[in-house]
Short mmCIF file of C-alpha atoms in Angstrom, two decimals:
data_model
loop_
_atom_site.label_atom_id
_atom_site.label_comp_id
_atom_site.label_asym_id
_atom_site.label_seq_id
_atom_site.Cartn_x
_atom_site.Cartn_y
_atom_site.Cartn_z
CA MET A 655 -17.00 -24.80 -1.19
CA LYS A 656 -20.60 -25.97 -1.28
CA ARG A 657 -21.31 -29.45 -2.58
CA THR A 658 -24.83 -30.14 -3.66
CA LEU A 659 -24.75 -33.28 -5.75
CA ILE A 660 -22.42 -35.35 -3.65
CA LEU A 661 -21.82 -35.34 0.09
CA ALA A 662 -20.68 -32.19 1.79
CA VAL A 663 -16.94 -32.05 2.46
CA PRO A 664 -15.86 -30.33 5.64
CA PHE A 665 -13.80 -27.17 5.24
CA LEU A 666 -10.22 -28.32 5.62
CA PHE A 667 -8.44 -25.10 6.46
CA ALA A 668 -8.96 -22.16 8.71
CA ALA A 669 -10.03 -19.56 6.20
CA PRO A 670 -11.33 -16.45 7.92
CA ALA A 671 -15.11 -16.05 8.04
CA VAL A 672 -16.05 -13.60 5.34
CA GLN A 673 -18.78 -11.26 4.33
CA ALA A 674 -18.90 -9.60 0.97
CA ASP A 675 -17.15 -6.26 1.35
CA ALA A 676 -17.99 -3.94 -1.54
CA ALA A 677 -15.43 -1.30 -0.56
CA LEU A 678 -12.65 -3.87 -0.50
CA ALA A 679 -13.80 -5.34 -3.82
CA ALA A 680 -13.59 -1.84 -5.33
CA LEU A 681 -10.03 -1.47 -3.99
CA VAL A 682 -9.13 -4.80 -5.58
CA ASP A 683 -10.48 -3.72 -8.95
CA LYS A 684 -8.56 -0.46 -8.72
CA ALA A 685 -5.31 -2.23 -7.83
CA ILE A 686 -5.70 -4.69 -10.71
CA ALA A 687 -6.44 -1.92 -13.19
CA ALA A 688 -3.17 -0.25 -12.14
CA SER A 689 -1.04 -3.40 -12.14
CA PHE A 690 -1.26 -4.95 -15.61
CA PRO A 691 0.05 -2.55 -18.24
CA ALA A 692 -1.30 -2.85 -21.79
CA GLY A 693 1.15 -3.85 -24.48
CA GLU A 694 2.11 -6.44 -27.01
CA GLY A 695 1.16 -9.93 -25.95
CA GLN A 696 -0.98 -8.74 -23.04
CA ASP A 697 -4.63 -9.69 -23.20
CA LEU A 698 -6.27 -7.47 -20.61
CA SER A 699 -9.70 -8.97 -21.27
CA ARG A 700 -8.51 -11.88 -19.10
CA LEU A 701 -8.68 -9.61 -16.06
CA VAL A 702 -12.47 -9.32 -16.27
CA GLN A 703 -14.43 -11.55 -13.88
CA ASP A 704 -17.84 -13.02 -14.57
CA ASP A 705 -20.56 -12.97 -11.89
CA THR A 706 -19.65 -16.44 -10.63
CA LEU A 707 -16.01 -15.58 -10.02
CA LYS A 708 -17.05 -12.26 -8.45
CA THR A 709 -19.13 -14.07 -5.86
CA CYS A 710 -16.48 -16.75 -5.23
CA SER A 711 -13.73 -14.14 -4.79
CA GLN A 712 -15.65 -11.92 -2.40
CA MET A 713 -16.91 -14.90 -0.39
CA ARG A 714 -13.50 -16.60 -0.49
CA ASN A 715 -15.05 -19.73 -2.04
CA ASN A 716 -17.56 -19.99 0.77
CA PRO A 717 -20.82 -18.71 -0.77
CA THR A 718 -24.09 -18.47 1.13
CA GLU A 719 -26.78 -21.07 0.26
CA LYS A 720 -28.51 -18.50 -1.88
CA GLN A 721 -25.37 -17.49 -3.74
CA ALA A 722 -24.44 -21.14 -4.27
CA ALA A 723 -27.88 -21.86 -5.75
CA ALA A 724 -27.53 -18.91 -8.12
CA ILE A 725 -24.13 -20.14 -9.28
CA LEU A 726 -25.36 -23.71 -9.88
CA GLU A 727 -28.31 -22.41 -11.86
CA ARG A 728 -26.20 -20.05 -13.95
CA GLU A 729 -23.45 -22.56 -14.66
CA ALA A 730 -25.89 -25.33 -15.58
CA LYS A 731 -26.93 -23.05 -18.42
CA ASN A 732 -23.27 -22.68 -19.41
CA MET A 733 -23.17 -26.28 -20.60
CA LYS A 734 -22.49 -27.58 -24.09
CA HIS A 735 -22.33 -31.09 -25.46
CA PRO A 736 -20.32 -32.10 -28.54
CA GLU A 737 -22.14 -31.93 -31.84
CA GLY A 738 -23.92 -35.24 -32.33
CA GLY A 739 -24.16 -35.63 -28.55
CA LYS A 740 -21.49 -38.31 -28.16
CA LEU A 741 -20.11 -37.86 -24.63
CA LEU A 742 -17.67 -40.79 -24.73
CA GLY A 743 -14.78 -40.27 -27.12
CA ASP A 744 -11.40 -41.90 -27.70
CA TRP A 745 -9.65 -42.73 -24.42
CA LYS A 746 -6.20 -42.76 -26.05
CA LYS A 747 -6.61 -39.17 -27.18
CA GLY A 748 -7.98 -38.41 -23.74
CA GLU A 749 -4.87 -39.86 -22.13
CA LYS A 750 -2.66 -37.34 -23.98
CA LEU A 751 -4.94 -34.42 -23.15
CA PHE A 752 -5.07 -35.39 -19.49
CA ALA A 753 -1.28 -35.21 -19.21
CA ALA A 754 -0.49 -32.24 -21.48
CA GLY A 755 0.07 -29.00 -19.64
CA PHE A 756 0.59 -26.78 -22.62
CA GLY A 757 -1.25 -23.63 -23.56
CA MET A 758 -2.72 -20.21 -22.77
CA ARG A 759 0.37 -18.65 -21.21
CA ILE A 760 0.68 -15.08 -22.45
CA GLY A 761 2.60 -11.88 -21.84
CA ALA A 762 5.82 -10.41 -23.16
CA ILE A 763 8.23 -12.28 -20.88
CA GLU A 764 7.54 -15.96 -21.57
CA PRO A 765 4.49 -16.54 -23.79
CA ASP A 766 3.73 -19.95 -25.25
CA LYS A 767 5.40 -20.39 -28.63
CA ALA A 768 3.03 -19.97 -31.55
CA ASP A 769 4.13 -23.17 -33.32
CA LYS A 770 3.40 -25.26 -30.25
CA GLN A 771 0.14 -23.42 -29.72
CA LYS A 772 -1.18 -24.89 -32.96
CA GLY A 773 -1.49 -28.25 -31.24
CA GLY A 774 -4.11 -26.69 -28.96
CA ASN A 775 -4.20 -26.64 -25.17
CA GLY A 776 -3.56 -29.49 -22.82
CA GLY A 777 -6.03 -30.31 -20.06
CA ASN A 778 -3.34 -30.07 -17.37
CA CYS A 779 -5.33 -32.53 -15.23
CA TYR A 780 -2.24 -34.12 -13.62
CA ALA A 781 -1.41 -30.76 -12.06
CA CYS A 782 -4.24 -31.51 -9.61
CA HIS A 783 -5.36 -35.15 -9.99
CA ALA A 784 -3.91 -38.63 -9.82
CA ALA A 785 -5.25 -41.00 -12.54
CA ASP A 786 -2.97 -43.64 -14.08
CA PRO A 787 -1.37 -45.31 -11.02
CA LYS A 788 1.94 -45.44 -12.91
CA GLU A 789 2.11 -41.63 -13.07
CA VAL A 790 3.80 -40.53 -9.86
CA ALA A 791 4.01 -36.83 -10.73
CA ALA A 792 0.35 -36.25 -9.94
CA GLY A 793 -0.84 -33.27 -7.94
CA THR A 794 -3.19 -33.36 -4.96
CA VAL A 795 -5.19 -30.14 -5.28
CA GLY A 796 -8.13 -32.25 -6.54
CA PRO A 797 -9.22 -35.76 -5.50
CA SER A 798 -7.54 -38.86 -6.96
CA LEU A 799 -9.33 -40.17 -10.05
CA THR A 800 -7.49 -43.50 -10.07
CA GLY A 801 -9.96 -46.34 -10.69
CA TYR A 802 -12.69 -43.81 -11.58
CA GLY A 803 -14.60 -46.02 -14.03
CA LYS A 804 -13.96 -49.22 -12.11
CA LEU A 805 -15.52 -47.67 -9.01
CA ARG A 806 -18.49 -45.98 -10.67
CA GLY A 807 -19.19 -48.03 -13.76
CA GLY A 808 -19.97 -46.62 -17.18
CA GLY A 809 -23.70 -46.06 -17.08
CA ASP A 810 -25.24 -43.18 -19.04
CA ASP A 811 -25.75 -41.10 -15.91
CA ILE A 812 -22.10 -41.50 -14.88
CA VAL A 813 -20.92 -40.63 -18.40
CA LYS A 814 -23.13 -37.54 -18.47
CA TYR A 815 -22.05 -36.43 -15.00
CA THR A 816 -18.35 -36.91 -15.80
CA TYR A 817 -18.50 -35.05 -19.11
CA GLU A 818 -20.49 -32.18 -17.62
CA LYS A 819 -18.38 -32.00 -14.48
CA ILE A 820 -15.23 -31.57 -16.57
CA TYR A 821 -16.95 -29.13 -18.92
CA ASN A 822 -18.15 -26.97 -16.04
CA ALA A 823 -17.28 -28.04 -12.50
CA GLN A 824 -19.27 -25.17 -11.03
CA ALA A 825 -22.53 -26.49 -12.42
CA PHE A 826 -22.21 -29.09 -9.63
CA THR A 827 -20.05 -27.48 -6.96
CA ALA A 828 -20.40 -23.74 -6.47
CA CYS A 829 -16.95 -22.14 -6.18
CA SER A 830 -15.16 -25.39 -6.97
CA ASN A 831 -11.41 -24.92 -7.28
CA MET A 832 -11.50 -26.82 -10.54
CA PRO A 833 -11.27 -24.67 -13.69
CA ARG A 834 -14.33 -24.69 -15.95
CA ILE A 835 -12.43 -26.59 -18.61
CA GLY A 836 -15.04 -26.48 -21.36
CA HIS A 837 -16.86 -23.27 -20.53
CA ASN A 838 -13.57 -21.34 -20.45
CA GLY A 839 -12.43 -22.83 -23.75
CA ILE A 840 -9.43 -24.73 -22.38
CA LEU A 841 -10.61 -27.94 -24.13
CA LYS A 842 -13.22 -28.33 -26.87
CA PRO A 843 -16.35 -30.45 -26.26
CA GLU A 844 -15.00 -33.32 -28.39
CA GLN A 845 -11.76 -33.31 -26.40
CA ILE A 846 -13.69 -33.43 -23.14
CA ALA A 847 -15.51 -36.49 -24.47
CA ASP A 848 -12.07 -38.05 -25.06
CA VAL A 849 -10.99 -37.27 -21.50
CA THR A 850 -14.30 -38.65 -20.21
CA ALA A 851 -13.53 -41.92 -22.01
CA TYR A 852 -10.06 -41.95 -20.48
CA LEU A 853 -11.63 -41.84 -17.00
CA ILE A 854 -14.42 -44.33 -17.71
CA SER A 855 -13.23 -46.88 -20.27
CA PRO A 856 -12.36 -50.31 -18.80
CA GLU A 857 -9.38 -50.40 -21.24
CA SER A 858 -7.94 -47.17 -19.85
CA PRO A 859 -4.90 -47.43 -17.53
CA VAL A 860 -6.92 -45.38 -15.04
CA ASN A 861 -9.01 -48.49 -14.41
CA LYS A 862 -6.34 -51.19 -14.59
CA MET B 285 21.51 -25.14 -16.37
CA ARG B 286 24.75 -24.00 -14.88
CA CYS B 287 26.25 -25.59 -11.86
CA MET B 288 28.42 -23.12 -10.06
CA ILE B 289 29.92 -25.46 -7.51
CA PRO B 290 32.57 -27.51 -9.25
CA GLY B 291 33.33 -30.82 -7.64
CA LEU B 292 29.97 -31.21 -5.97
CA ALA B 293 28.69 -34.54 -7.23
CA ILE B 294 25.11 -33.69 -6.40
CA CYS B 295 25.12 -30.97 -9.05
CA LEU B 296 24.94 -33.62 -11.72
CA SER B 297 21.68 -34.96 -10.44
CA LEU B 298 20.25 -31.45 -10.71
CA ALA B 299 20.64 -31.37 -14.45
CA ALA B 300 17.02 -32.44 -14.94
CA PRO B 301 15.19 -29.63 -13.17
CA ALA B 302 11.69 -30.58 -14.27
CA ALA B 303 11.76 -33.92 -12.51
CA LEU B 304 13.54 -32.67 -9.43
CA ALA B 305 11.98 -34.13 -6.32
CA GLU B 306 11.74 -32.30 -3.00
CA ALA B 307 14.11 -34.78 -1.38
CA SER B 308 17.02 -33.88 -3.62
CA VAL B 309 16.51 -30.19 -2.93
CA ALA B 310 16.77 -30.95 0.78
CA GLU B 311 19.99 -32.87 0.15
CA TYR B 312 21.28 -30.03 -1.94
CA ARG B 313 20.53 -27.53 0.78
CA ALA B 314 22.17 -29.71 3.38
CA ALA B 315 25.24 -30.02 1.20
CA LEU B 316 25.29 -26.24 1.04
CA ALA B 317 24.75 -25.51 4.71
CA ASP B 318 27.82 -23.36 4.31
CA LYS B 319 26.18 -20.23 2.96
CA ASP B 320 29.29 -19.04 1.20
CA ALA B 321 28.84 -22.00 -1.12
CA ASN B 322 25.34 -20.89 -2.17
CA PRO B 323 25.77 -19.53 -5.72
CA GLY B 324 23.47 -16.70 -4.58
CA SER B 325 26.31 -15.32 -2.49
CA LEU B 326 28.23 -14.43 -5.64
CA ILE B 327 25.21 -12.61 -7.00
CA ILE B 328 24.85 -10.69 -3.73
CA GLU B 329 28.49 -9.61 -4.07
CA LYS B 330 27.83 -8.48 -7.60
CA GLY B 331 24.79 -6.59 -6.31
CA GLU B 332 26.86 -4.78 -3.71
CA MET B 333 29.37 -3.74 -6.31
CA LEU B 334 26.65 -2.40 -8.61
CA PHE B 335 24.90 -0.65 -5.72
CA LYS B 336 28.09 1.26 -4.93
CA THR B 337 29.00 2.05 -8.54
CA LYS B 338 28.22 5.40 -10.13
CA ARG B 339 25.62 4.60 -12.76
CA GLY B 340 22.78 6.23 -14.71
CA ALA B 341 22.43 9.62 -16.37
CA LYS B 342 23.41 11.33 -13.09
CA ALA B 343 26.43 9.07 -12.52
CA GLU B 344 25.43 8.46 -8.91
CA THR B 345 25.61 5.44 -6.63
CA LEU B 346 22.61 4.12 -4.68
CA GLU B 347 24.30 4.64 -1.34
CA LYS B 348 21.88 7.43 -0.45
CA CYS B 349 18.78 5.36 -1.21
CA ASP B 350 16.33 5.40 1.72
CA PHE B 351 14.75 2.02 2.43
CA GLY B 352 12.76 3.39 5.35
CA LEU B 353 15.39 3.70 8.06
CA GLY B 354 17.09 6.75 6.57
CA ALA B 355 19.33 7.44 3.58
CA GLY B 356 21.95 4.76 3.17
CA LYS B 357 20.79 2.68 6.17
CA LEU B 358 20.52 -0.86 4.85
CA LYS B 359 21.01 -2.97 7.94
CA GLY B 360 17.62 -4.42 8.89
CA ALA B 361 15.74 -2.25 6.39
CA ALA B 362 14.35 -5.12 4.30
CA ALA B 363 13.05 -6.78 7.48
CA GLN B 364 10.79 -3.73 7.92
CA MET B 365 9.35 -3.70 4.42
CA PRO B 366 6.95 -3.36 2.66
CA ARG B 367 6.30 0.03 4.24
CA TYR B 368 4.80 3.40 3.36
CA PHE B 369 7.09 6.00 1.79
CA LYS B 370 6.07 9.63 1.88
CA ASP B 371 8.11 10.72 -1.15
CA THR B 372 6.37 8.28 -3.49
CA ASP B 373 3.12 8.20 -1.46
CA ARG B 374 3.06 4.41 -1.84
CA VAL B 375 3.66 1.24 0.09
CA GLN B 376 6.84 -0.25 -1.37
CA ASP B 377 8.87 -3.41 -1.09
CA VAL B 378 12.64 -3.56 -1.57
CA GLU B 379 12.31 -4.30 -5.27
CA SER B 380 10.02 -1.38 -6.11
CA ARG B 381 11.98 0.97 -3.84
CA LEU B 382 15.14 0.17 -5.74
CA VAL B 383 13.47 1.25 -8.97
CA SER B 384 12.37 4.54 -7.37
CA CYS B 385 15.93 5.21 -6.23
CA MET B 386 17.41 4.32 -9.61
CA VAL B 387 15.01 6.80 -11.19
CA ARG B 388 15.34 9.60 -8.63
CA LEU B 389 18.98 9.35 -7.59
CA GLN B 390 20.62 7.94 -10.71
CA GLY B 391 18.39 9.30 -13.46
CA PHE B 392 17.40 5.95 -14.99
CA ASP B 393 14.23 5.78 -17.05
CA GLU B 394 11.65 3.53 -15.40
CA ALA B 395 10.30 2.16 -18.68
CA GLU B 396 13.84 1.38 -19.77
CA ILE B 397 14.56 -0.54 -16.54
CA LYS B 398 11.37 -2.54 -16.96
CA LYS B 399 12.33 -3.69 -20.44
CA LYS B 400 14.71 -6.21 -18.84
CA LEU B 401 13.78 -7.11 -15.28
CA TYR B 402 14.84 -10.72 -15.04
CA ALA B 403 17.52 -13.04 -16.34
CA ASP B 404 15.95 -15.41 -18.87
CA GLN B 405 16.73 -18.91 -17.67
CA ARG B 406 15.98 -20.35 -21.11
CA PHE B 407 19.10 -18.63 -22.40
CA ASN B 408 21.24 -19.12 -19.29
CA GLU B 409 21.44 -15.37 -18.73
CA ASP B 410 23.19 -13.79 -15.78
CA ASN B 411 21.05 -11.97 -13.25
CA THR B 412 20.13 -8.39 -14.15
CA PRO B 413 21.61 -5.54 -12.06
CA LEU B 414 18.20 -5.02 -10.47
CA GLU B 415 17.98 -8.67 -9.39
CA ALA B 416 21.53 -8.64 -8.02
CA MET B 417 21.01 -5.38 -6.11
CA ALA B 418 17.70 -6.53 -4.60
CA ALA B 419 19.46 -9.67 -3.37
CA TYR B 420 22.17 -7.47 -1.82
CA VAL B 421 19.70 -5.22 -0.01
CA TYR B 422 17.76 -8.19 1.43
CA ALA B 423 21.00 -9.83 2.52
CA GLN B 424 21.60 -6.87 4.84
CA SER B 425 18.67 -8.18 6.90
CA ASP B 426 19.91 -11.76 7.12
CA GLY B 427 19.22 -13.18 10.59
CA MET B 428 16.82 -10.36 11.49
CA ALA B 429 13.17 -10.77 12.38
CA LEU B 430 10.61 -9.71 9.80
CA ASN B 431 8.48 -6.93 11.25
CA PRO B 432 7.12 -4.48 8.68
CA PRO B 433 5.29 -1.47 10.14
CA LYS B 434 1.49 -1.57 10.15
CA LYS B 435 0.71 1.91 11.42
CA HIS B 436 0.11 4.10 8.39
CA PRO B 437 -3.41 3.65 6.94
CA LYS B 438 -1.87 2.69 3.60
CA GLU B 439 0.20 -0.03 5.27
CA LYS B 440 -2.91 -1.48 6.88
CA GLU B 441 -4.78 -1.16 3.61
CA ALA B 442 -2.03 -2.97 1.67
CA VAL B 443 -2.25 -6.05 3.90
CA LYS B 444 -6.05 -6.19 3.63
CA LEU B 445 -5.95 -5.58 -0.09
CA GLY B 446 -3.25 -8.21 -0.51
CA GLU B 447 -5.39 -10.80 1.22
CA ALA B 448 -8.39 -9.94 -0.94
CA LEU B 449 -6.19 -10.24 -4.04
CA PHE B 450 -5.01 -13.61 -2.75
CA TRP B 451 -8.61 -14.85 -3.07
CA HIS B 452 -9.36 -13.03 -6.31
CA ARG B 453 -10.21 -15.52 -9.04
CA TYR B 454 -9.56 -14.50 -12.63
CA GLY B 455 -8.10 -15.64 -15.91
CA PRO B 456 -9.13 -18.58 -18.09
CA MET B 457 -8.24 -21.14 -15.38
CA ASP B 458 -10.50 -19.55 -12.73
CA PHE B 459 -7.46 -19.53 -10.43
CA SER B 460 -6.70 -17.40 -7.43
CA CYS B 461 -3.62 -17.78 -5.26
CA ALA B 462 -5.87 -19.55 -2.77
CA THR B 463 -6.57 -22.32 -5.30
CA CYS B 464 -3.03 -23.55 -4.70
CA HIS B 465 -1.86 -21.93 -1.47
CA ALA B 466 -4.61 -22.14 1.18
CA GLU B 467 -4.44 -25.76 2.34
CA ASP B 468 -1.78 -27.85 4.02
CA GLY B 469 0.26 -30.48 2.24
CA LYS B 470 -0.99 -29.95 -1.31
CA ARG B 471 1.05 -30.44 -4.45
CA VAL B 472 0.91 -29.39 -8.11
CA ARG B 473 2.47 -32.34 -9.89
CA LEU B 474 5.48 -32.96 -7.60
CA GLN B 475 5.87 -29.40 -6.38
CA ALA B 476 4.92 -28.82 -2.76
CA LEU B 477 2.70 -25.77 -2.26
CA VAL B 478 3.06 -23.28 0.58
CA ASN B 479 -0.10 -22.69 2.63
CA HIS B 480 -0.25 -18.96 3.30
CA TYR B 481 -2.49 -19.61 6.33
CA ASN B 482 -0.03 -21.99 7.96
CA LYS B 483 2.35 -19.80 9.96
CA LYS B 484 5.29 -22.23 9.82
CA ASP B 485 4.82 -22.75 6.09
CA ILE B 486 4.64 -19.11 5.10
CA GLN B 487 7.49 -18.20 7.45
CA ALA B 488 9.73 -20.82 5.83
CA THR B 489 8.84 -19.29 2.46
CA VAL B 490 9.15 -15.58 3.12
CA SER B 491 12.38 -15.87 5.14
CA THR B 492 14.20 -17.52 2.22
CA TRP B 493 13.52 -15.01 -0.56
CA PRO B 494 15.42 -13.77 -2.52
CA THR B 495 16.38 -17.29 -3.36
CA TYR B 496 18.77 -19.06 -5.67
CA ARG B 497 16.56 -21.12 -7.98
CA VAL B 498 18.49 -24.17 -9.06
CA SER B 499 16.16 -24.86 -12.00
CA HIS B 500 16.73 -21.31 -13.26
CA GLY B 501 20.43 -21.10 -12.44
CA ALA B 502 19.62 -17.62 -11.16
CA MET B 503 18.75 -15.57 -8.11
CA ARG B 504 15.05 -14.76 -7.96
CA ASN B 505 13.17 -12.23 -5.86
CA MET B 506 9.56 -12.15 -4.67
CA GLN B 507 8.51 -9.81 -7.49
CA HIS B 508 9.64 -12.53 -9.89
CA ARG B 509 7.66 -15.15 -7.95
CA MET B 510 4.58 -12.90 -8.23
CA TRP B 511 5.13 -12.62 -11.96
CA ASP B 512 5.68 -16.39 -12.22
CA CYS B 513 2.50 -17.40 -10.38
CA HIS B 514 0.37 -14.86 -12.29
CA TRP B 515 1.88 -16.23 -15.49
CA GLN B 516 0.87 -19.72 -14.38
CA MET B 517 -2.61 -18.32 -13.80
CA ARG B 518 -2.57 -17.47 -17.54
CA LEU B 519 -2.87 -13.75 -16.79
CA PRO B 520 -0.98 -10.93 -18.52
CA ASP B 521 2.45 -9.96 -17.06
CA ILE B 522 1.91 -8.34 -13.66
CA ASP B 523 3.93 -5.13 -13.44
CA TYR B 524 7.10 -5.09 -11.34
CA GLY B 525 6.42 -3.34 -8.05
CA SER B 526 2.79 -2.74 -9.01
CA PRO B 527 0.16 -2.00 -6.34
CA ALA B 528 -1.27 -5.52 -6.63
CA ALA B 529 2.11 -7.29 -6.44
CA VAL B 530 3.27 -5.20 -3.49
CA ALA B 531 -0.04 -5.68 -1.66
CA ILE B 532 0.17 -9.47 -1.95
CA ILE B 533 3.76 -9.32 -0.70
CA ALA B 534 2.61 -7.14 2.22
CA PHE B 535 -0.03 -9.76 3.05
CA GLN B 536 2.58 -12.54 2.88
CA ALA B 537 4.95 -10.57 5.12
CA ASP B 538 2.16 -9.95 7.62
CA GLN B 539 1.36 -13.68 7.73
CA ALA B 540 5.06 -14.50 8.19
CA ARG B 541 5.74 -11.75 10.76
CA GLY B 542 8.39 -12.57 13.36
CA VAL B 543 10.45 -15.02 11.31
CA LYS B 544 14.19 -14.44 10.99
CA PHE B 545 15.56 -14.08 7.47
CA ASP B 546 17.79 -16.95 6.35
CA LEU B 547 19.43 -15.63 3.20
CA PRO B 548 20.15 -16.31 0.47
CA GLY B 549 17.57 -19.06 0.02
CA MET B 550 17.95 -22.06 -2.25
CA LYS B 551 15.05 -23.70 -4.07
CA ARG B 552 14.13 -25.96 -6.91
#
């Protein structure tokens, strides 16, 4: 993972050194094409990678400087703000979205129920991040966000960074393990503004 | 959820699977150190019975199925899989090999088998015949060291391909297996994640599948785990015994090589 905006983090695990291997990538594509049968409830368009994920997969999340720069440039263009440009929304709505894990599960075996789907997707942030100190069931795949606003303040630059980071983590960190929440349509821009407020607002339990 | 061990007080505390902490699973396992008390043992027995029953259009048993050591030789066979099979010209794991044998020896229709692969835990279903029989075949390698062959070019290719698939990011969450399984000591919510590059970690995982999943009240095999994690990745259903699923399992087995099976497993 290459960090450009913030300090570099050392690689924490012994992933093998990699070089892009076109023959192997072709084998992967062939195996995938043969492993997900079409049918009711199957959306095979989800198997298609964009250029960013292609690079990250082949380089095992360890892109060269040049590849990382290309990803940052591309993903910065994949950025959208809410209509009206308000990046700080309602932290109480954000609190619900941060915790909700619902949505986007497909297939014939155990797809999300349509009636629940109407409520939209959750952000599923607790899968990977701590936030409200009272929530113990917080994952550790991402860094803790407890005290986020208290530590960084709520200046315009922090608000903009936070919103944009959630919308598209790879605009800041090439091959970040964090899903591109906005770019991939998991949450809508207005919802990301709500989550941003949840992280930044002094009233939010995140900062108590 | 069903609790199949009457009189075991700890069963009660397992009634809330979602909030189950690692500690209580450890207690549960300790309480069940006697393997005969693992509910999975009953499913293995059922699997043995089904394996030796004449079934399918040809009214045959599976006793002549070849899992790599010769027709009908089950002892230690699972410990040497996935492996290349000449008759199907594919690398196969126990689960996919069972399907081949059901089709070839018993005359089952593959598409028909795949219509109902797994017990649905939402409806408290009993394990399917395929699940029970896979558990039985693996159990014949209990206590044996995992050492799948890596001689045939397709066996070598499967391991390499499996590792590449492990890093392959796709789906609307940008996930690959590595997102969750390539660092030590990580968790999703409260669930501890196995690091596939930590030998002890991956050995503890691979040696205990098939496993009785307490939260499912059912025996699960590694093909089900592959389906489950791809489902979590918000991908379509990965096909049972498909080239991608078998390759990832071959990679996992290669990482875990040398560990002795400790079956049946017991997990959250």
